[in-house]
Short mmCIF file of C-alpha atoms in Angstrom, two decimals:
data_model
loop_
_atom_site.label_atom_id
_atom_site.label_comp_id
_atom_site.label_asym_id
_atom_site.label_seq_id
_atom_site.Cartn_x
_atom_site.Cartn_y
_atom_site.Cartn_z
CA MET M 1 0.00 0.00 0.00
CA GLN M 2 1.31 3.45 -0.94
CA ILE M 3 1.65 5.94 1.93
CA ALA M 4 -0.95 8.23 0.34
CA ASP M 5 -3.52 5.38 0.46
CA ARG M 6 -3.07 4.66 4.17
CA PRO M 7 -5.42 5.88 6.92
CA ALA M 8 -4.62 8.89 9.07
CA ALA M 9 -2.52 8.31 12.20
CA LEU M 10 -3.23 11.84 13.47
CA GLU M 11 -6.15 14.10 12.66
CA ALA M 12 -6.47 17.71 13.81
CA SER M 13 -9.87 19.26 13.06
CA GLY M 14 -10.13 23.00 13.56
CA VAL M 15 -7.68 22.73 16.45
CA GLY M 16 -6.35 25.93 18.00
CA LYS M 17 -4.81 27.11 21.25
CA THR M 18 -5.19 30.34 23.19
CA PHE M 19 -3.35 31.11 26.41
CA TRP M 20 -4.47 33.69 28.93
CA SER M 21 -2.26 35.98 30.97
CA ARG M 22 -2.77 39.11 33.02
CA SER M 23 -2.44 41.18 29.86
CA GLY M 24 -5.16 39.20 28.09
CA ALA M 25 -5.57 36.39 25.59
CA VAL M 26 -2.65 35.26 23.41
CA GLU M 27 -3.48 33.12 20.38
CA ALA M 28 -0.59 30.64 20.18
CA LEU M 29 -2.13 28.79 17.26
CA ALA M 30 -5.05 29.81 15.08
CA PRO M 31 -7.52 26.99 14.31
CA LEU M 32 -6.20 24.62 11.65
CA SER M 33 -6.95 21.20 10.23
CA LEU M 34 -4.24 18.69 9.43
CA SER M 35 -4.18 14.99 8.66
CA VAL M 36 -0.98 12.93 9.08
CA VAL M 37 -0.99 9.66 7.14
CA ALA M 38 0.13 6.51 8.95
CA GLY M 39 3.73 5.59 8.19
CA SER M 40 4.65 9.03 6.85
CA PHE M 41 7.52 11.29 7.93
CA VAL M 42 6.27 14.85 8.38
CA THR M 43 8.34 17.87 9.38
CA ILE M 44 6.96 21.17 10.66
CA VAL M 45 8.88 24.42 10.13
CA GLY M 46 8.31 28.12 10.67
CA ARG M 47 9.60 31.14 12.51
CA SER M 48 9.97 31.23 16.29
CA GLY M 49 6.58 31.83 17.87
CA CYS M 50 4.61 30.39 14.96
CA GLY M 51 3.09 27.59 17.05
CA LYS M 52 5.21 24.57 15.99
CA SER M 53 5.75 23.20 19.48
CA THR M 54 2.20 24.08 20.49
CA LEU M 55 0.85 21.97 17.62
CA LEU M 56 3.10 19.06 18.60
CA ARG M 57 1.95 19.29 22.23
CA LEU M 58 -1.68 19.30 21.07
CA PHE M 59 -1.02 16.14 19.05
CA ALA M 60 0.63 14.56 22.10
CA GLY M 61 -2.21 15.51 24.43
CA LEU M 62 0.17 17.46 26.66
CA VAL M 63 -2.07 20.54 26.43
CA PRO M 64 -5.81 20.65 25.70
CA PRO M 65 -7.04 22.53 22.60
CA THR M 66 -9.03 25.71 23.04
CA THR M 67 -11.00 24.92 19.90
CA GLY M 68 -11.38 21.84 17.72
CA SER M 69 -10.23 18.30 18.39
CA VAL M 70 -7.33 15.89 17.85
CA ARG M 71 -7.78 12.23 17.02
CA ALA M 72 -4.96 9.70 17.27
CA ASP M 73 -5.07 6.19 15.86
CA GLY M 74 -2.73 4.31 18.19
CA ASP M 75 -0.33 5.18 21.00
CA VAL M 76 1.05 8.71 20.63
CA THR M 77 2.61 9.00 24.07
CA ARG M 78 6.21 9.03 22.84
CA TYR M 79 7.60 12.56 22.73
CA VAL M 80 11.30 13.34 22.24
CA PHE M 81 12.29 16.74 23.61
CA GLN M 82 15.01 19.12 22.53
CA ASP M 83 17.06 18.97 25.75
CA TYR M 84 18.20 15.37 26.20
CA SER M 85 20.13 16.29 29.36
CA GLN M 86 16.87 17.12 31.11
CA SER M 87 14.92 14.10 29.85
CA LEU M 88 17.29 11.31 30.96
CA LEU M 89 17.61 10.13 34.56
CA PRO M 90 21.32 10.72 35.40
CA TRP M 91 21.38 8.32 38.35
CA GLN M 92 20.21 5.42 36.18
CA THR M 93 22.17 3.47 33.58
CA VAL M 94 21.35 3.52 29.88
CA GLU M 95 19.59 0.18 30.29
CA GLN M 96 17.52 1.47 33.20
CA ASN M 97 16.57 4.63 31.30
CA VAL M 98 15.34 2.63 28.33
CA ARG M 99 13.64 0.10 30.60
CA PHE M 100 11.59 3.02 31.96
CA GLY M 101 10.17 3.45 28.46
CA VAL M 102 9.26 -0.24 28.30
CA VAL M 103 7.59 -0.40 31.70
CA HIS M 104 5.59 2.78 31.16
CA GLY M 105 4.85 2.20 27.47
CA SER M 106 1.18 1.57 26.84
CA GLY M 107 1.91 -0.24 23.59
CA LEU M 108 3.45 -3.32 25.26
CA HIS M 109 1.80 -6.45 26.62
CA ARG M 110 2.74 -8.07 29.90
CA HIS M 111 4.24 -11.11 28.20
CA ASP M 112 6.77 -9.02 26.30
CA ASP M 113 10.34 -9.65 27.37
CA VAL M 114 11.59 -6.36 28.81
CA GLY M 115 15.29 -7.17 28.48
CA SER M 116 15.08 -8.06 24.80
CA THR M 117 12.99 -4.96 24.10
CA VAL M 118 15.64 -2.77 25.73
CA ARG M 119 18.44 -4.40 23.72
CA GLU M 120 16.47 -4.19 20.49
CA SER M 121 15.64 -0.51 21.02
CA LEU M 122 19.29 0.33 21.68
CA ALA M 123 20.31 -1.60 18.57
CA TYR M 124 17.90 0.51 16.49
CA VAL M 125 19.79 3.66 17.48
CA GLY M 126 23.27 2.14 17.21
CA LEU M 127 24.03 1.90 20.93
CA SER M 128 24.45 -1.83 21.53
CA GLY M 129 27.01 -2.48 24.25
CA VAL M 130 26.56 0.67 26.35
CA GLU M 131 23.76 -0.65 28.55
CA LYS M 132 25.72 -0.36 31.81
CA ARG M 133 27.03 3.16 31.26
CA TYR M 134 25.44 6.29 32.71
CA PRO M 135 24.19 9.25 30.63
CA TRP M 136 26.95 11.51 31.90
CA GLU M 137 29.51 9.07 30.48
CA LEU M 138 28.15 9.56 26.96
CA SER M 139 28.47 12.33 24.37
CA GLY M 140 25.53 14.61 23.69
CA GLY M 141 24.66 12.77 20.50
CA MET M 142 24.72 9.41 22.30
CA GLN M 143 22.52 10.76 25.09
CA GLN M 144 19.93 11.85 22.55
CA ARG M 145 20.07 8.37 21.01
CA VAL M 146 19.27 6.95 24.46
CA ALA M 147 16.26 9.29 24.72
CA ILE M 148 15.06 8.11 21.31
CA ALA M 149 15.63 4.45 22.24
CA ARG M 150 13.52 4.96 25.36
CA ALA M 151 10.72 6.40 23.22
CA LEU M 152 10.96 3.51 20.74
CA ALA M 153 10.92 0.95 23.57
CA ALA M 154 7.26 1.77 24.18
CA ARG M 155 6.48 0.62 20.62
CA PRO M 156 4.55 3.78 19.68
CA ALA M 157 2.45 4.10 16.55
CA VAL M 158 3.55 7.73 16.29
CA LEU M 159 6.79 9.39 17.40
CA LEU M 160 6.65 13.15 18.05
CA MET M 161 9.98 14.98 18.06
CA ASP M 162 10.47 18.61 19.11
CA GLU M 163 13.79 20.00 17.80
CA PRO M 164 15.47 16.73 18.82
CA PHE M 165 18.88 17.43 17.26
CA SER M 166 19.33 21.14 17.91
CA SER M 167 21.50 20.69 21.02
CA VAL M 168 24.27 18.68 19.35
CA ASP M 169 27.14 19.60 17.03
CA ALA M 170 26.74 19.61 13.25
CA LEU M 171 28.40 16.24 12.64
CA SER M 172 26.40 14.51 15.37
CA ARG M 173 23.27 16.13 13.98
CA ALA M 174 23.89 14.65 10.53
CA GLN M 175 24.50 11.22 12.06
CA LEU M 176 21.31 11.47 14.13
CA GLN M 177 19.32 12.48 11.06
CA ASP M 178 20.48 9.38 9.20
CA MET M 179 19.83 7.25 12.27
CA ILE M 180 16.21 8.39 12.67
CA ALA M 181 15.60 8.02 8.92
CA GLY M 182 16.82 4.43 9.21
CA VAL M 183 14.61 3.77 12.25
CA TRP M 184 11.59 5.16 10.39
CA SER M 185 12.31 3.00 7.37
CA THR M 186 12.83 -0.13 9.47
CA LEU M 187 9.87 0.19 11.86
CA GLY M 188 7.37 1.84 9.54
CA ILE M 189 6.10 4.16 12.28
CA THR M 190 4.73 7.67 11.80
CA ILE M 191 7.11 10.50 12.71
CA VAL M 192 6.24 14.17 13.14
CA LEU M 193 9.33 16.32 13.72
CA VAL M 194 9.46 20.04 14.52
CA THR M 195 12.59 21.88 13.43
CA HIS M 196 13.93 25.37 12.70
CA ASP M 197 16.40 23.85 10.22
CA ILE M 198 15.09 24.02 6.65
CA ASP M 199 17.73 21.58 5.40
CA GLU M 200 16.81 19.07 8.08
CA ALA M 201 13.12 19.41 7.25
CA ILE M 202 13.72 18.61 3.58
CA TYR M 203 16.30 15.88 4.13
CA LEU M 204 14.14 13.83 6.50
CA ALA M 205 10.57 14.27 5.34
CA ASP M 206 8.25 13.19 2.61
CA ARG M 207 5.99 16.10 3.59
CA THR M 208 6.72 19.48 5.17
CA ILE M 209 4.18 21.76 6.84
CA VAL M 210 5.06 25.48 7.01
CA LEU M 211 3.34 27.44 9.77
CA GLY M 212 2.77 31.16 9.26
CA PRO M 213 4.12 33.78 11.70
CA ASN M 214 2.56 34.52 15.09
CA GLY M 215 0.44 31.38 15.25
CA SER M 216 -1.50 32.24 12.09
CA GLY M 217 -1.85 28.60 10.98
CA ILE M 218 -0.71 26.62 7.96
CA ALA M 219 1.01 28.73 5.29
CA ALA M 220 2.02 25.85 3.02
CA ASP M 221 1.88 22.06 2.75
CA LEU M 222 4.64 20.63 0.54
CA THR M 223 5.29 17.11 -0.68
CA ILE M 224 9.03 16.30 -0.63
CA ASP M 225 9.60 13.94 -3.52
CA LEU M 226 13.22 12.85 -3.12
CA PRO M 227 14.37 9.23 -3.54
CA ARG M 228 15.33 7.16 -0.51
CA PRO M 229 17.67 6.23 1.04
CA ARG M 230 19.10 9.74 1.13
CA SER M 231 22.71 10.85 1.39
CA GLN M 232 24.03 13.82 3.37
CA VAL M 233 26.36 14.58 0.45
CA GLU M 234 24.61 13.40 -2.71
CA THR M 235 20.99 14.27 -1.87
CA ARG M 236 21.81 17.78 -0.69
CA ALA M 237 23.63 18.48 -3.97
CA THR M 238 20.74 17.59 -6.28
CA GLY M 239 18.78 20.20 -8.17
CA ALA M 240 15.49 18.98 -6.70
CA TYR M 241 16.79 19.37 -3.15
CA LEU M 242 18.06 22.89 -3.85
CA ARG M 243 14.71 23.89 -5.35
CA TYR M 244 12.88 22.64 -2.26
CA ARG M 245 15.34 24.59 -0.11
CA ARG M 246 14.78 27.80 -2.09
CA ASP M 247 10.99 27.45 -1.97
CA LEU M 248 10.88 26.65 1.77
CA LEU M 249 13.22 29.49 2.67
CA GLN M 250 11.05 31.88 0.68
CA LEU M 251 7.91 30.68 2.45
CA VAL M 252 9.43 30.95 5.93
CA LEU M 253 11.05 34.36 5.31
CA ASP M 254 8.01 35.97 3.69
#
């Protein structure tokens, strides 16, 4: 079955969010409707303050919508945050951190073998053999891999990622991008990733949503038609990639 023919994993219908403060109401996200097809890789871009993270939190159920509704087909509890150093438990080993994702993951049955799930999840992110180490013994990129492994250990239908690679160096970021693309291809899960990085948005996704400034809603919805698997060197040098980059930059900067 082609991705376009699959059912929706996430469905936002007229969903919007308004926050209230002493100075009055602040519309963080104007009402919008968006359907995310199961098994797709969607990136969300836009200027700071456009509502990217708010939309992701609405999808995750971390905040309630002011208007509209969100429907999720499957477990969407797995959320990977930007700051890996705050999401991992420093007094627990890598194995114990990932085990936390297994034990608290609603997608697992009681008969599942926790140990094998932990090892399998670490293998997905290229961290086999570091189970007994602590987060503070690992590089930033490796710590973020642990956070992703913990999310994957819950066997989610949808993985929501909020600027997951922004806190690491450029080389680690490229490696993490290829890692998550490989995980997506292997597991066939749905991924929605928020990023400020236009290049990252194009490189990873088969669809990119551009949010307008100041929470004004969806400004553009682009299909990214680039062959997979993708290469950090070859893909980024193609004419098609450069055209997507030009068009997305223009949309975000306008």
